[in-house]
mmCIF file of C-alpha atoms in Angstrom:
data_model
loop_
_atom_site.group_PDB
_atom_site.id
_atom_site.type_symbol
_atom_site.label_atom_id
_atom_site.label_comp_id
_atom_site.label_asym_id
_atom_site.label_seq_id
_atom_site.Cartn_x
_atom_site.Cartn_y
_atom_site.Cartn_z
ATOM 1 C CA MET A 268 -99.133 -15.495 6.399
ATOM 2 C CA LEU A 269 -99.871 -15.457 2.709
ATOM 3 C CA ILE A 270 -96.597 -14.540 1.117
ATOM 4 C CA SER A 271 -93.147 -14.575 2.630
ATOM 5 C CA GLY A 272 -90.738 -11.917 1.576
ATOM 6 C CA GLY A 273 -88.775 -8.815 2.403
ATOM 7 C CA GLU A 274 -88.876 -6.286 5.156
ATOM 8 C CA MET A 275 -92.205 -4.565 4.470
ATOM 9 C CA ARG A 276 -95.152 -6.009 6.402
ATOM 10 C CA VAL A 277 -98.632 -5.485 4.979
ATOM 11 C CA ALA A 278 -102.019 -6.144 6.552
ATOM 12 C CA ALA A 279 -104.948 -6.775 4.198
ATOM 13 C CA ILE A 280 -108.637 -6.300 4.995
ATOM 14 C CA LEU A 281 -110.923 -8.184 2.629
ATOM 15 C CA GLY A 282 -114.378 -6.749 2.090
ATOM 16 C CA LEU A 283 -117.457 -8.633 0.960
ATOM 17 C CA GLY A 284 -116.761 -10.559 -2.229
ATOM 18 C CA SER A 285 -112.963 -10.250 -1.982
ATOM 19 C CA SER A 286 -110.506 -13.060 -1.343
ATOM 20 C CA SER A 287 -106.786 -13.540 -0.829
ATOM 21 C CA LYS A 288 -106.311 -14.151 -4.568
ATOM 22 C CA ASP A 289 -107.178 -10.475 -5.142
ATOM 23 C CA LEU A 290 -103.908 -9.617 -3.394
ATOM 24 C CA HIS A 291 -101.763 -11.302 -6.059
ATOM 25 C CA PRO A 292 -101.339 -8.200 -8.287
ATOM 26 C CA PHE A 293 -100.072 -6.284 -5.255
ATOM 27 C CA ALA A 294 -97.798 -9.072 -4.049
ATOM 28 C CA ARG A 295 -96.168 -9.218 -7.471
ATOM 29 C CA ASN A 296 -95.283 -5.550 -7.240
ATOM 30 C CA SER A 297 -93.508 -5.528 -3.879
ATOM 31 C CA ASP A 298 -91.203 -7.582 -1.736
ATOM 32 C CA ALA A 299 -93.305 -7.884 1.400
ATOM 33 C CA SER A 300 -94.935 -10.216 3.886
ATOM 34 C CA TRP A 301 -98.732 -10.249 4.084
ATOM 35 C CA ASP A 302 -101.262 -10.959 6.828
ATOM 36 C CA LEU A 303 -105.045 -10.904 6.784
ATOM 37 C CA GLY A 304 -106.933 -8.623 9.180
ATOM 38 C CA LEU A 305 -106.124 -5.476 11.090
ATOM 39 C CA PRO A 306 -102.701 -5.437 12.761
ATOM 40 C CA ALA A 307 -102.698 -5.555 16.538
ATOM 41 C CA SER A 308 -100.541 -2.450 16.802
ATOM 42 C CA THR A 309 -98.692 0.128 14.736
ATOM 43 C CA SER A 310 -95.478 -1.845 15.132
ATOM 44 C CA ALA A 311 -97.050 -4.968 13.623
ATOM 45 C CA ALA A 312 -97.319 -3.627 10.049
ATOM 46 C CA ASP A 313 -96.022 -0.941 7.714
ATOM 47 C CA ALA A 314 -99.139 -0.459 5.588
ATOM 48 C CA ILE A 315 -102.747 -1.606 5.272
ATOM 49 C CA LEU A 316 -104.695 -2.567 2.146
ATOM 50 C CA ILE A 317 -108.489 -2.455 2.206
ATOM 51 C CA LEU A 318 -110.290 -4.278 -0.577
ATOM 52 C CA GLY A 319 -113.842 -2.980 -0.606
ATOM 53 C CA GLY A 320 -116.044 0.066 -0.880
ATOM 54 C CA ASP A 321 -117.003 2.988 1.333
ATOM 55 C CA GLY A 322 -118.868 0.795 3.804
ATOM 56 C CA THR A 323 -115.858 -1.462 4.355
ATOM 57 C CA VAL A 324 -113.621 1.554 4.936
ATOM 58 C CA HIS A 325 -116.195 3.135 7.245
ATOM 59 C CA ARG A 326 -116.431 0.089 9.487
ATOM 60 C CA HIS A 327 -112.682 0.168 10.158
ATOM 61 C CA LEU A 328 -112.076 3.917 10.399
ATOM 62 C CA SER A 329 -111.758 4.036 14.175
ATOM 63 C CA GLN A 330 -109.023 1.388 14.199
ATOM 64 C CA LEU A 331 -107.299 2.877 11.153
ATOM 65 C CA HIS A 332 -107.268 6.264 12.850
ATOM 66 C CA THR A 333 -105.687 4.729 15.954
ATOM 67 C CA LEU A 334 -103.042 2.781 14.022
ATOM 68 C CA GLN A 335 -101.959 5.750 11.857
ATOM 69 C CA LEU A 336 -100.496 3.474 9.188
ATOM 70 C CA PRO A 337 -100.631 4.289 5.452
ATOM 71 C CA VAL A 338 -103.865 2.902 3.995
ATOM 72 C CA LEU A 339 -104.435 1.902 0.378
ATOM 73 C CA VAL A 340 -108.038 1.448 -0.735
ATOM 74 C CA VAL A 341 -108.709 -0.998 -3.555
ATOM 75 C CA PRO A 342 -112.111 -0.102 -5.099
ATOM 76 C CA CYS A 343 -114.044 -3.372 -4.917
ATOM 77 C CA GLY A 344 -117.328 -2.162 -3.430
ATOM 78 C CA SER A 345 -120.631 -0.870 -4.722
ATOM 79 C CA GLY A 346 -119.910 2.849 -4.401
ATOM 80 C CA ASN A 347 -116.149 3.443 -4.163
ATOM 81 C CA ASP A 348 -116.565 7.208 -3.762
ATOM 82 C CA PHE A 349 -113.771 7.450 -1.190
ATOM 83 C CA ALA A 350 -111.385 5.612 -3.490
ATOM 84 C CA ARG A 351 -112.288 7.956 -6.351
ATOM 85 C CA ALA A 352 -111.565 10.963 -4.125
ATOM 86 C CA LEU A 353 -108.064 9.499 -3.711
ATOM 87 C CA ASN A 354 -107.653 9.136 -7.514
ATOM 88 C CA LEU A 355 -108.174 5.376 -7.287
ATOM 89 C CA ARG A 356 -110.928 4.768 -9.805
ATOM 90 C CA ARG A 357 -110.042 1.193 -10.766
ATOM 91 C CA VAL A 358 -108.172 -1.696 -9.232
ATOM 92 C CA ARG A 359 -105.267 -1.081 -11.582
ATOM 93 C CA ASP A 360 -104.986 2.490 -10.229
ATOM 94 C CA SER A 361 -104.495 0.981 -6.774
ATOM 95 C CA VAL A 362 -101.916 -1.475 -8.144
ATOM 96 C CA ASP A 363 -99.996 1.437 -9.704
ATOM 97 C CA ALA A 364 -100.228 3.409 -6.457
ATOM 98 C CA TRP A 365 -98.966 0.389 -4.513
ATOM 99 C CA ARG A 366 -96.030 -0.045 -6.884
ATOM 100 C CA ARG A 367 -95.067 3.604 -6.349
ATOM 101 C CA PHE A 368 -95.478 3.344 -2.588
ATOM 102 C CA SER A 369 -93.342 0.202 -2.468
ATOM 103 C CA SER A 370 -90.501 1.890 -4.319
ATOM 104 C CA SER A 371 -90.530 5.451 -2.991
ATOM 105 C CA GLN A 372 -93.380 5.937 -0.453
ATOM 106 C CA ASP A 373 -93.830 9.480 -1.797
ATOM 107 C CA ASN A 374 -97.573 9.171 -2.496
ATOM 108 C CA VAL A 375 -98.832 9.251 1.093
ATOM 109 C CA ARG A 376 -101.164 12.062 2.164
ATOM 110 C CA GLN A 377 -102.736 12.923 5.478
ATOM 111 C CA ILE A 378 -106.430 13.675 5.142
ATOM 112 C CA ASP A 379 -109.270 14.789 7.386
ATOM 113 C CA LEU A 380 -112.048 12.644 8.777
ATOM 114 C CA GLY A 381 -115.507 13.762 9.779
ATOM 115 C CA VAL A 382 -116.581 13.034 13.359
ATOM 116 C CA ILE A 383 -120.214 12.509 14.401
ATOM 117 C CA SER A 384 -121.096 12.771 18.104
ATOM 118 C CA ARG A 385 -124.511 11.791 19.424
ATOM 119 C CA LEU A 386 -126.011 14.480 21.673
ATOM 120 C CA ASP A 387 -128.231 14.081 24.706
ATOM 121 C CA ILE A 388 -130.733 16.914 25.093
ATOM 122 C CA GLN A 389 -130.716 18.056 28.720
ATOM 123 C CA ASN A 390 -133.328 20.748 28.581
ATOM 124 C CA ALA A 391 -135.856 20.941 25.779
ATOM 125 C CA ASP A 392 -136.680 24.593 26.471
ATOM 126 C CA SER A 393 -133.112 25.881 26.532
ATOM 127 C CA GLY A 394 -131.783 23.466 23.905
ATOM 128 C CA ALA A 395 -128.861 22.599 26.165
ATOM 129 C CA SER A 396 -127.152 19.350 25.272
ATOM 130 C CA THR A 397 -124.062 17.301 25.967
ATOM 131 C CA SER A 398 -122.239 14.669 23.996
ATOM 132 C CA THR A 399 -122.880 11.062 24.952
ATOM 133 C CA GLY A 400 -119.153 10.444 24.506
ATOM 134 C CA LEU A 401 -119.806 8.122 21.551
ATOM 135 C CA THR A 402 -118.145 9.306 18.355
ATOM 136 C CA HIS A 403 -118.152 7.883 14.859
ATOM 137 C CA TYR A 404 -115.671 8.670 12.097
ATOM 138 C CA PHE A 405 -116.704 8.998 8.459
ATOM 139 C CA CYS A 406 -114.672 9.509 5.310
ATOM 140 C CA CYS A 407 -117.192 10.687 2.691
ATOM 141 C CA VAL A 408 -120.697 11.988 3.406
ATOM 142 C CA GLY A 409 -123.285 11.736 6.175
ATOM 143 C CA GLY A 410 -126.716 13.151 6.781
ATOM 144 C CA VAL A 411 -130.446 12.659 7.243
ATOM 145 C CA GLY A 412 -133.498 12.663 5.003
ATOM 146 C CA LEU A 413 -134.302 10.958 1.728
ATOM 147 C CA ASP A 414 -130.727 9.741 1.282
ATOM 148 C CA VAL A 415 -131.065 7.613 4.402
ATOM 149 C CA GLU A 416 -134.145 5.903 2.974
ATOM 150 C CA ILE A 417 -132.356 5.342 -0.319
ATOM 151 C CA ALA A 418 -129.252 3.936 1.374
ATOM 152 C CA ARG A 419 -131.354 1.645 3.544
ATOM 153 C CA ARG A 420 -133.106 0.222 0.491
ATOM 154 C CA ALA A 421 -129.954 0.025 -1.629
ATOM 155 C CA ASN A 422 -128.160 -1.931 1.107
ATOM 156 C CA ARG A 423 -130.810 -4.651 0.802
ATOM 157 C CA LEU A 424 -130.224 -5.147 -2.921
ATOM 158 C CA PRO A 425 -128.023 -7.942 -4.280
ATOM 159 C CA ARG A 426 -124.419 -6.828 -4.454
ATOM 160 C CA TRP A 427 -124.169 -6.818 -8.261
ATOM 161 C CA ILE A 428 -127.236 -4.560 -8.496
ATOM 162 C CA ARG A 429 -125.810 -2.184 -5.891
ATOM 163 C CA ARG A 430 -122.654 -1.885 -7.984
ATOM 164 C CA HIS A 431 -124.640 -1.042 -11.124
ATOM 165 C CA GLY A 432 -127.055 1.694 -10.175
ATOM 166 C CA GLY A 433 -128.327 0.671 -6.763
ATOM 167 C CA TYR A 434 -128.748 4.270 -5.628
ATOM 168 C CA PRO A 435 -130.868 5.587 -8.523
ATOM 169 C CA LEU A 436 -132.832 2.339 -8.620
ATOM 170 C CA SER A 437 -133.750 2.875 -4.961
ATOM 171 C CA LEU A 438 -134.760 6.523 -5.409
ATOM 172 C CA LEU A 439 -138.329 6.053 -6.620
ATOM 173 C CA PRO A 440 -139.421 3.451 -4.028
ATOM 174 C CA ALA A 441 -137.785 5.537 -1.282
ATOM 175 C CA LEU A 442 -139.613 8.643 -2.468
ATOM 176 C CA LEU A 443 -143.035 7.004 -2.266
ATOM 177 C CA GLY A 444 -144.559 7.988 1.045
ATOM 178 C CA PHE A 445 -141.541 10.121 2.018
ATOM 179 C CA GLU A 446 -142.278 13.385 3.816
ATOM 180 C CA PRO A 447 -139.424 15.861 4.362
ATOM 181 C CA PRO A 448 -138.543 16.066 8.069
ATOM 182 C CA VAL A 449 -138.151 19.379 9.850
ATOM 183 C CA VAL A 450 -134.411 19.875 10.275
ATOM 184 C CA ARG A 451 -132.510 22.533 12.183
ATOM 185 C CA LEU A 452 -128.865 23.114 11.281
ATOM 186 C CA LEU A 453 -126.624 25.357 13.359
ATOM 187 C CA ASP A 454 -122.969 26.163 12.955
ATOM 188 C CA SER A 455 -120.333 28.394 14.465
ATOM 189 C CA PRO A 456 -118.844 30.950 12.036
ATOM 190 C CA PRO A 457 -115.097 31.607 12.454
ATOM 191 C CA ASP A 458 -115.624 35.083 13.970
ATOM 192 C CA SER A 459 -118.497 34.183 16.314
ATOM 193 C CA SER A 460 -116.486 33.189 19.416
ATOM 194 C CA GLY A 461 -118.260 29.842 19.500
ATOM 195 C CA ALA A 462 -121.833 31.138 19.294
ATOM 196 C CA LEU A 463 -124.109 28.968 17.166
ATOM 197 C CA MET A 464 -126.005 30.438 14.231
ATOM 198 C CA THR A 465 -129.039 28.848 12.602
ATOM 199 C CA ARG A 466 -128.408 28.030 8.943
ATOM 200 C CA HIS A 467 -131.612 26.128 8.206
ATOM 201 C CA ASP A 468 -134.780 25.542 10.173
ATOM 202 C CA GLY A 469 -137.572 23.842 8.284
ATOM 203 C CA PRO A 470 -138.411 20.906 6.018
ATOM 204 C CA ALA A 471 -135.454 19.341 4.215
ATOM 205 C CA ILE A 472 -135.485 16.552 1.678
ATOM 206 C CA VAL A 473 -131.760 16.072 2.245
ATOM 207 C CA ALA A 474 -129.400 17.500 4.851
ATOM 208 C CA ALA A 475 -125.902 16.253 4.049
ATOM 209 C CA PHE A 476 -122.505 17.047 5.547
ATOM 210 C CA ALA A 477 -119.468 16.058 3.539
ATOM 211 C CA ASN A 478 -115.760 15.445 3.878
ATOM 212 C CA ALA A 479 -115.487 14.251 0.251
ATOM 213 C CA PRO A 480 -117.369 15.408 -2.852
ATOM 214 C CA ALA A 481 -119.524 12.383 -3.658
ATOM 215 C CA TYR A 482 -121.545 9.460 -2.365
ATOM 216 C CA GLY A 483 -123.936 6.873 -3.760
ATOM 217 C CA GLY A 484 -121.611 5.877 -6.581
ATOM 218 C CA GLY A 485 -120.751 9.271 -8.061
ATOM 219 C CA ILE A 486 -123.455 11.654 -6.799
ATOM 220 C CA LYS A 487 -121.615 14.951 -6.285
ATOM 221 C CA ILE A 488 -123.690 16.244 -3.402
ATOM 222 C CA ALA A 489 -120.754 18.420 -2.232
ATOM 223 C CA PRO A 490 -118.723 19.207 -5.357
ATOM 224 C CA HIS A 491 -116.413 21.682 -3.582
ATOM 225 C CA ALA A 492 -115.476 19.379 -0.697
ATOM 226 C CA GLN A 493 -111.803 18.573 -0.168
ATOM 227 C CA LEU A 494 -110.295 15.873 2.000
ATOM 228 C CA ASP A 495 -107.667 18.100 3.572
ATOM 229 C CA ASP A 496 -109.190 21.562 4.056
ATOM 230 C CA GLY A 497 -110.367 21.131 7.652
ATOM 231 C CA LYS A 498 -113.974 21.913 6.729
ATOM 232 C CA LEU A 499 -117.320 20.229 6.262
ATOM 233 C CA ASP A 500 -119.307 21.044 3.140
ATOM 234 C CA VAL A 501 -123.011 21.160 3.973
ATOM 235 C CA CYS A 502 -125.766 20.753 1.377
ATOM 236 C CA VAL A 503 -129.433 21.179 2.273
ATOM 237 C CA VAL A 504 -132.146 20.418 -0.263
ATOM 238 C CA GLY A 505 -135.291 22.219 0.867
ATOM 239 C CA ASN A 506 -138.839 21.173 0.216
ATOM 240 C CA MET A 507 -140.083 20.784 -3.342
ATOM 241 C CA THR A 508 -142.613 18.639 -5.148
ATOM 242 C CA LYS A 509 -141.619 15.065 -5.872
ATOM 243 C CA THR A 510 -142.095 15.661 -9.587
ATOM 244 C CA ARG A 511 -139.655 18.559 -9.492
ATOM 245 C CA LEU A 512 -137.204 16.538 -7.444
ATOM 246 C CA LEU A 513 -137.208 13.668 -9.944
ATOM 247 C CA ARG A 514 -136.774 16.091 -12.834
ATOM 248 C CA LEU A 515 -133.812 17.817 -11.174
ATOM 249 C CA PHE A 516 -132.187 14.695 -9.733
ATOM 250 C CA PRO A 517 -129.750 14.129 -12.660
ATOM 251 C CA SER A 518 -128.133 17.513 -11.951
ATOM 252 C CA VAL A 519 -126.613 16.165 -8.737
ATOM 253 C CA TYR A 520 -124.242 13.946 -10.741
ATOM 254 C CA SER A 521 -122.522 17.032 -12.129
ATOM 255 C CA GLY A 522 -122.893 19.339 -9.134
ATOM 256 C CA GLY A 523 -125.411 21.432 -11.060
ATOM 257 C CA HIS A 524 -127.901 21.162 -8.206
ATOM 258 C CA LEU A 525 -126.123 24.029 -6.437
ATOM 259 C CA ALA A 526 -127.874 26.433 -8.818
ATOM 260 C CA ILE A 527 -131.345 25.247 -7.721
ATOM 261 C CA PRO A 528 -133.104 27.849 -5.503
ATOM 262 C CA GLU A 529 -134.174 25.243 -2.943
ATOM 263 C CA VAL A 530 -130.551 24.193 -2.320
ATOM 264 C CA LYS A 531 -128.356 25.759 0.371
ATOM 265 C CA TYR A 532 -124.618 25.114 0.398
ATOM 266 C CA PHE A 533 -122.034 26.286 2.915
ATOM 267 C CA GLN A 534 -118.819 25.267 4.662
ATOM 268 C CA THR A 535 -118.182 25.017 8.364
ATOM 269 C CA GLU A 536 -115.832 23.483 10.909
ATOM 270 C CA ARG A 537 -118.579 22.568 13.363
ATOM 271 C CA LEU A 538 -122.203 21.641 12.774
ATOM 272 C CA ARG A 539 -125.160 20.759 14.962
ATOM 273 C CA LEU A 540 -128.098 18.871 13.462
ATOM 274 C CA GLU A 541 -131.460 18.603 15.222
ATOM 275 C CA THR A 542 -134.815 17.181 14.128
ATOM 276 C CA GLU A 543 -138.311 17.369 15.570
ATOM 277 C CA THR A 544 -138.229 13.642 16.299
ATOM 278 C CA PRO A 545 -135.099 11.429 16.389
ATOM 279 C CA LEU A 546 -134.048 10.368 12.898
ATOM 280 C CA ASP A 547 -131.468 7.881 11.672
ATOM 281 C CA VAL A 548 -128.135 9.381 10.667
ATOM 282 C CA TYR A 549 -126.208 7.543 7.960
ATOM 283 C CA ALA A 550 -122.606 8.116 6.885
ATOM 284 C CA ASP A 551 -120.682 6.409 4.083
ATOM 285 C CA GLY A 552 -123.895 4.498 3.370
ATOM 286 C CA GLU A 553 -123.998 2.958 6.883
ATOM 287 C CA TYR A 554 -126.183 3.574 9.921
ATOM 288 C CA VAL A 555 -124.379 5.600 12.590
ATOM 289 C CA CYS A 556 -126.813 6.826 15.262
ATOM 290 C CA ARG A 557 -129.901 9.007 15.695
ATOM 291 C CA THR A 558 -130.313 12.761 15.923
ATOM 292 C CA PRO A 559 -129.459 15.133 17.511
ATOM 293 C CA VAL A 560 -125.773 15.098 16.563
ATOM 294 C CA ALA A 561 -122.756 17.344 16.483
ATOM 295 C CA VAL A 562 -120.428 17.009 13.491
ATOM 296 C CA THR A 563 -116.832 18.206 13.393
ATOM 297 C CA VAL A 564 -113.649 17.637 11.405
ATOM 298 C CA GLU A 565 -110.446 16.092 12.668
ATOM 299 C CA ARG A 566 -107.597 17.367 10.572
ATOM 300 C CA ALA A 567 -104.854 15.069 9.260
ATOM 301 C CA ALA A 568 -106.630 12.128 10.902
ATOM 302 C CA LEU A 569 -105.743 9.386 8.408
ATOM 303 C CA LYS A 570 -102.748 8.479 6.275
ATOM 304 C CA VAL A 571 -103.708 7.334 2.787
ATOM 305 C CA ILE A 572 -101.856 6.141 -0.285
ATOM 306 C CA VAL A 573 -103.151 8.089 -3.277
ATOM 307 C CA GLY A 574 -103.252 7.507 -7.002
ATOM 308 C CA ALA A 575 -101.807 9.690 -9.714
ATOM 309 C CA GLU A 576 -103.705 12.788 -10.825
ATOM 310 C CA THR A 577 -105.569 12.147 -14.067
ATOM 311 C CA GLY A 578 -106.830 15.630 -14.859
ATOM 312 C CA ASN A 579 -110.444 14.391 -14.958
#
C-alpha cells in the first residue's frame, strides 16, 4: 500500500521506466488508497491506472477486459497512440482526467477492442479453417508487412530513441531487403449472410487493421477509425517502388496516403487475413501470432477514463 486514504481503491500498473513516485500527482488529486499491480478481482479495486505506452496497455488487455474496471492511461511510453485516441496527450491531461473522475466519474467511456484469432488451416484446397481457440486483444492497430519489420527493429532501440522518432528511424533499415508478401484479405459485408468476399489478393507492403486511428507514434494509418463504432478500419498499401514509398511516406502522418492509387481502405466487422507462407502478426507494436488469422471487434469491451476534447 502506497498511500492510505478514503474509500476509493486504485490499482496502478507501472510500465518500463515508471516508478511509484510518478503516482504522486494523482494521489494529490484524490482521496484514495493505492496498490501496485493488477487487482485480483473486480471487487478489489475501483479503478486502474496504467503508466506506459501502447505495449504496456496491450500486455494487460486480457485482464483489463475481464476486470471491467475504469482504466486511465498515463502516456509514458514510446508511442502513446492509444492515450492520444482518448484525448490524453500528456501526463497532465491524465492528471486532469483523474481529478474529474475522482470528483464526478462522468468521463468514463466504453470502447471497442479488436480481437485476433489464430486459424488452423484444415484443407489447403478448400481453404477451410478453424480457430485454435487462442485470442488476443488489441487496442490500436495490427497487421503484417513492412510495419512488422519496422516495429521489430524499433523495439530493439534504446527507450529514449524509441520515444523520439524510433519508427521513422527504423523505416530505411527495415526497407532494405524487404519484399512485399502476397496477402489475401477477405471480409463479410453486412448483407452477405456471412459469405466471405475477397478484398485484396496480391503483394502488399502493409496490410493493417485498426481500432484506433494511429500507431508508431502518430502515424495515421487509419484516419477514420473510431474506438466505439464496432468496426475495423482496414488499410492495404499495395506494391510500389521503394523510392516512391519513401517519397510518399510523410503523407501517412496526415492521413493523406488514402489518396494514393496503391492504397485500399475499407471498414468491416470481420476480417480474415491469409499469406502464402506464415508471417508474424503484430498489434500495438507487439508480436501476437502468425498468419492465418481472423480479426473481429468486441463492442464496449473496455471501460476507459478519457480526457477533455481539445478540438485538435
